[in-house]
Amino acid sequence: PAFTWEVRANDRNYHVQFKKKFAFCLTKKKYAGNAIKTAKYNIFTFLPLNLYEQFHRMANVYFVFVILLQTFPEISTLPWYTLLFPLSCLLTIRGLRDLIDDVGRHQSDRNINSRPCEILSGKSFRWQKWRDICVGDIVRLHKESFVPADMLLLCSSEPSSLCYVETADIDGETNLKFRQALLVTHQELVSEESLATFDGEVTCEEPNSRMHSFTGTLEWRGETYSLDSERILLRGCKLRNTDVCYGLVIYAGFDSKIMRNCGKIKRKKTKLDRMMDRLVIIIFLVLLVTSLCLAIASGFWARMFQEKHSYLSALYKNTTPAQQAFFNFWGFTILLSIIIPMSMYITFEFIYLVNSFFINWDLEMYYAVKDIPAKARSTSLNDQLGQIEYIFSDKTGTLTQNMMSFKKCCINGTIYGTGPGHENKQPSGSGLTWSHHGEKKLDFCDATLLEAAWRDSDPVLREFLRLLALCHTVMVEEKGDQLVYQAASPDEEALVLAARNLGYVFLARTRDTITISELGEKRTYKVLAMLDFNSDRKRMSVLVRDPQGTIRLYTKGADTVILERLQRRGPNETFTEMALERFAEETLRTLCLASKEVSEVEYSKWSRRHREASILLQDRTRELDKLYEEMEQNLQLLGATAIEDKLQDGVPETIQLLKLGNIKVWVLTGDKQETAMNIGYACKLLTDDMEILEEKEISSAPTIPSSHSEILEAYWVSNNNLSGSEEVLCSSRLSQPCPEASCHKKRAVIVSGDFLDKILHVGEVLKEKKGWLWRRLACCRAMGPQEPGSLVEKAFVDLATSCQAVICCRVTPKQKALIVQLVKKHKKAITLAIGDGANDVNMIKTADIGVGISGLEGMQAVQCSDYALAQFSYLQRLLLVHGRWAYLRICKFLRYFFYKTFAGLMAQVWFAFHSGFTAQPLYEGWFLALYNIFYTSYPVLSMGLLEQDVSAKKSLEFPELYVIGQQDELFNYRVFGITLLHGVSTSLASFYIALWAFEDGIGSKVVGDYESFAVTVATSALLSVLVEIILDTKFWTVLSFLMVTASLLLFCLFSFLTQSIDAFRIAPAVFRFPEASRNALTDPYILLVVLLSLVVNTVPSLTVRLYRTITGKNTIQQNIRLKARQEPEPSVELRAHVPHGSFHRRSSYAFSHQEGYAGLITRGDSLRTGDTRRAT
């Protein structure tokens, strides 16, 4: 990266002078202010921007075109304002919805920008707002406050200028992380005066989205000091256990790393929405072609008519056949324009809105504990909830509660904590005196273990509990009479709390002592050395001298590393291995505990070498590791602990159900690999019969031919930039399906952020190069050989999507979004992202549907989400019930709206063949106006609101039903084609049966006129449409009956009102069909014609349904019902058989500790001088 970002402390004028180009010749400040703006609109841009977005919908463009045509009186059939009013209503409804969303975003921005902070102004600190902060300012932060910008830590009130931060809002982790200032700034910047005169200059990389890395230098007083991420406080962190700290602002506002990871707000359109846009274009083109054909025919007919009837030439004096054809073309266009009715779009919005209310009102998704209901924050994506193929989930706070609890342990061949859920009281009369230190209720409470601890007769148990109280890096603080522990990881805290509750209380620590209370007796141990944890060693040890003067080593770590360092393997060790296997089966996180006595001679030799190694300048870490290895040999096993990383309620069952519904779940987390894998097993995402592909197995070119080797070869060929011909070869290999044998083998992929960086890097370079022009060229060349970047991406996506589970660990927020983008791009799949922290915001915005968990980590995720839930488990109901129903309802609604429109209005076309191809309407104007609004829309509306094929209970019992939505079965081009043909056939039957009846016979009354004919065709079409909807409604309610009845009653009522003699007398030009319906529909002959039309239109539908039932062409639902009758459904809670020794393949060890804490303690950096009581 280019080190061109220069920050001068206390020098605002220096930064103001720099500008950078951002569009054409326009420039803006290089150094951004700290105010953020996540809203899309302001007062001036709302109207133009919102209208611009709305007219991306083809239907709106189409309606404007029709309104413009209606303004020409020569071709107009309706006044133009009658169409403008409903369009304005539609645009207003959608505009208001967007406005309300944006007002919420403005409110949120205002709250964040107005947070108070102290900024150094002149020689003293003044309280100002976050938005007033500029790059180069020095800011004072207090305990429990949020960091307002990315800052270089200058000094703090803690020893050695340490600073403890919690990054829950960034990566969801609640354990503390430490940051430390440079020694020079810690020593020199001791007062406000020294801070005011500080004029250091930081040179570092330009603003970027890499959360875990920072490289730069500080130049001050002629010296240069190197800076890394350990010196930086990121925006969004919370200051903990540190009273005051001072920082120099490096990146502000949108330049800060968290904002760089946030992504833009994207307007989300559903798959059906996009399809509707294409359908509108298709229908419009068909309409134009039809109008053109009819207009040409009208021209020929006019010429022929004029030649044949020359005595009428006076009528055609001012017009030619060509002119007639021209006017007729526009006349037909307007007449047929109602085939895409505006009422459909207004009803559409209403259905979406009501279905959103159903989600909000669902008591099954209401979390009573915290009084949080489910909330549909977006109302236009409901149907897409029924089409999800991939779910991308955060881990911490989404799948887990981020709470560790000590569940079981195995000590000296005995397993404790076997009775789940028993709340055992302390043994009466035991006189335990340490309980006043506790402030947390303990999940683990085994009476036998408590009694054994109190009896103090088992030396192994004593050592076991002593180890828990001594071997850790926890800090302790006394608040009143309460001890408050601050741990580097939640599992450390769980172990120390367990020891405390069993009588071994950690009280205080200094640089070289630890004080604990053992069953009420205070003992101080001298700490001789701390052998720090790291991810390669997978263990930590502490070397102590007890009050009697004996030196002991206490070690805890992964079973795989501890068991191979034992002195002997006896029956106890074998039993402990079996216990570990059992704990692993229950997906508990295990640690092995061991100790040994060290002789004075051995210690003095080791200590001398340890001192020498710790002052080495080269290979210090390697030499220390060697020494640690020597000391940690010939250990005696004390036992094992099992900690539960508490999952949220119902997570395993939900993931199991989603899998059965053909939905793949990917976990994207910022956590370590071991922790992520453990949760994978705990929530049944990973099972023991899966082949697990880790990074090293993916990125080393495989020698054994396996099903993924083709993909990986492609990855290697493209990575090494081989010739184009080989790339083409690779892409053809990629497209081959995997061999049958290996397709059936279950696989999971586990990769880290670094590995993804390598894969995504090539694609990123292409995107950043030369802006839009380069991307446009890349699109044009996409038909040629594939770019190396996209080939690598495709190879990875093909491999990952062929697996049953994917876990990505140590990923940044931006990488989360890029993974979602990759799957959308290469698989064209509908994706859903679910998370609860600010680190999930980008992923939530990028996915087709974003779900925010209203959890512990603030509300950033919820504010950017489309749907808000309180628990991950509610996802099953949101997708399998509400999503599937919404998809079914919208699809049926569209199908029947199109059907009724074609069935009713295509008769206009057939009538043209018998009316000299003039654009004379067949129906009465009022029938045309009211057909889509009153006569047929209510039954279709009730179907769109309430239709269900199976109940909610059955939807969850048979998640396989969900596949219908993923495969777009209910509404696609084929279904639309069939609907079109069905509608056309209904209109043909209605029109030609009536025409045939009127041609050669007249009933008992005189009803051979055009008006009676129009009424007959209209009634036949209307009744046929209503019967078809009645036949296809699966779920009948009172509302469904009312809607059908209301349609018929409204038809009768409006026919009576618009065709009354009185109305005709008042306005004969408007009410042109006096008494037409009464004349026609009181004639038995006409009624028989209507009945015949109805029978002819209904019989084919009934025949198709009967044929399907007889030949066994059942629907998926019927197949599933059949399956349910034949075999009992296995319960959702599945447990795979664990083959013996399988836990060696995956030790369930996962210690979420951070390296470096032991060093802080032994150096005394983290401890206040002269204060043995507390250390923060």
Tab-separated table of C-alpha atoms in Angstrom, residues 938-939 942 1026 1029-1030 1036 1039-1049:
chain	number	residue	atom	x	y	z
A	938	TYR	CA	-61.828	-8.774	-4.782
A	939	PRO	CA	-61.623	-12.594	-5.118
A	942	SER	CA	-58.524	-12.365	-0.965
A	1026	LEU	CA	-65.051	-16.079	-11.018
A	1029	ILE	CA	-60.868	-18.526	-9.147
A	1030	ILE	CA	-63.368	-20.451	-6.988
A	1036	TRP	CA	-61.631	-20.826	2.118
A	1039	LEU	CA	-63.587	-13.233	3.586
A	1040	SER	CA	-63.183	-15.423	0.473
A	1041	PHE	CA	-66.957	-16.048	0.337
A	1042	LEU	CA	-67.698	-12.365	0.932
A	1043	MET	CA	-65.339	-11.272	-1.828
A	1044	VAL	CA	-66.898	-13.542	-4.475
A	1045	THR	CA	-70.404	-12.518	-3.402
A	1046	ALA	CA	-69.410	-8.826	-3.368
A	1047	SER	CA	-68.080	-9.101	-6.933
A	1048	LEU	CA	-71.406	-10.432	-8.244
A	1049	LEU	CA	-73.470	-7.938	-6.230
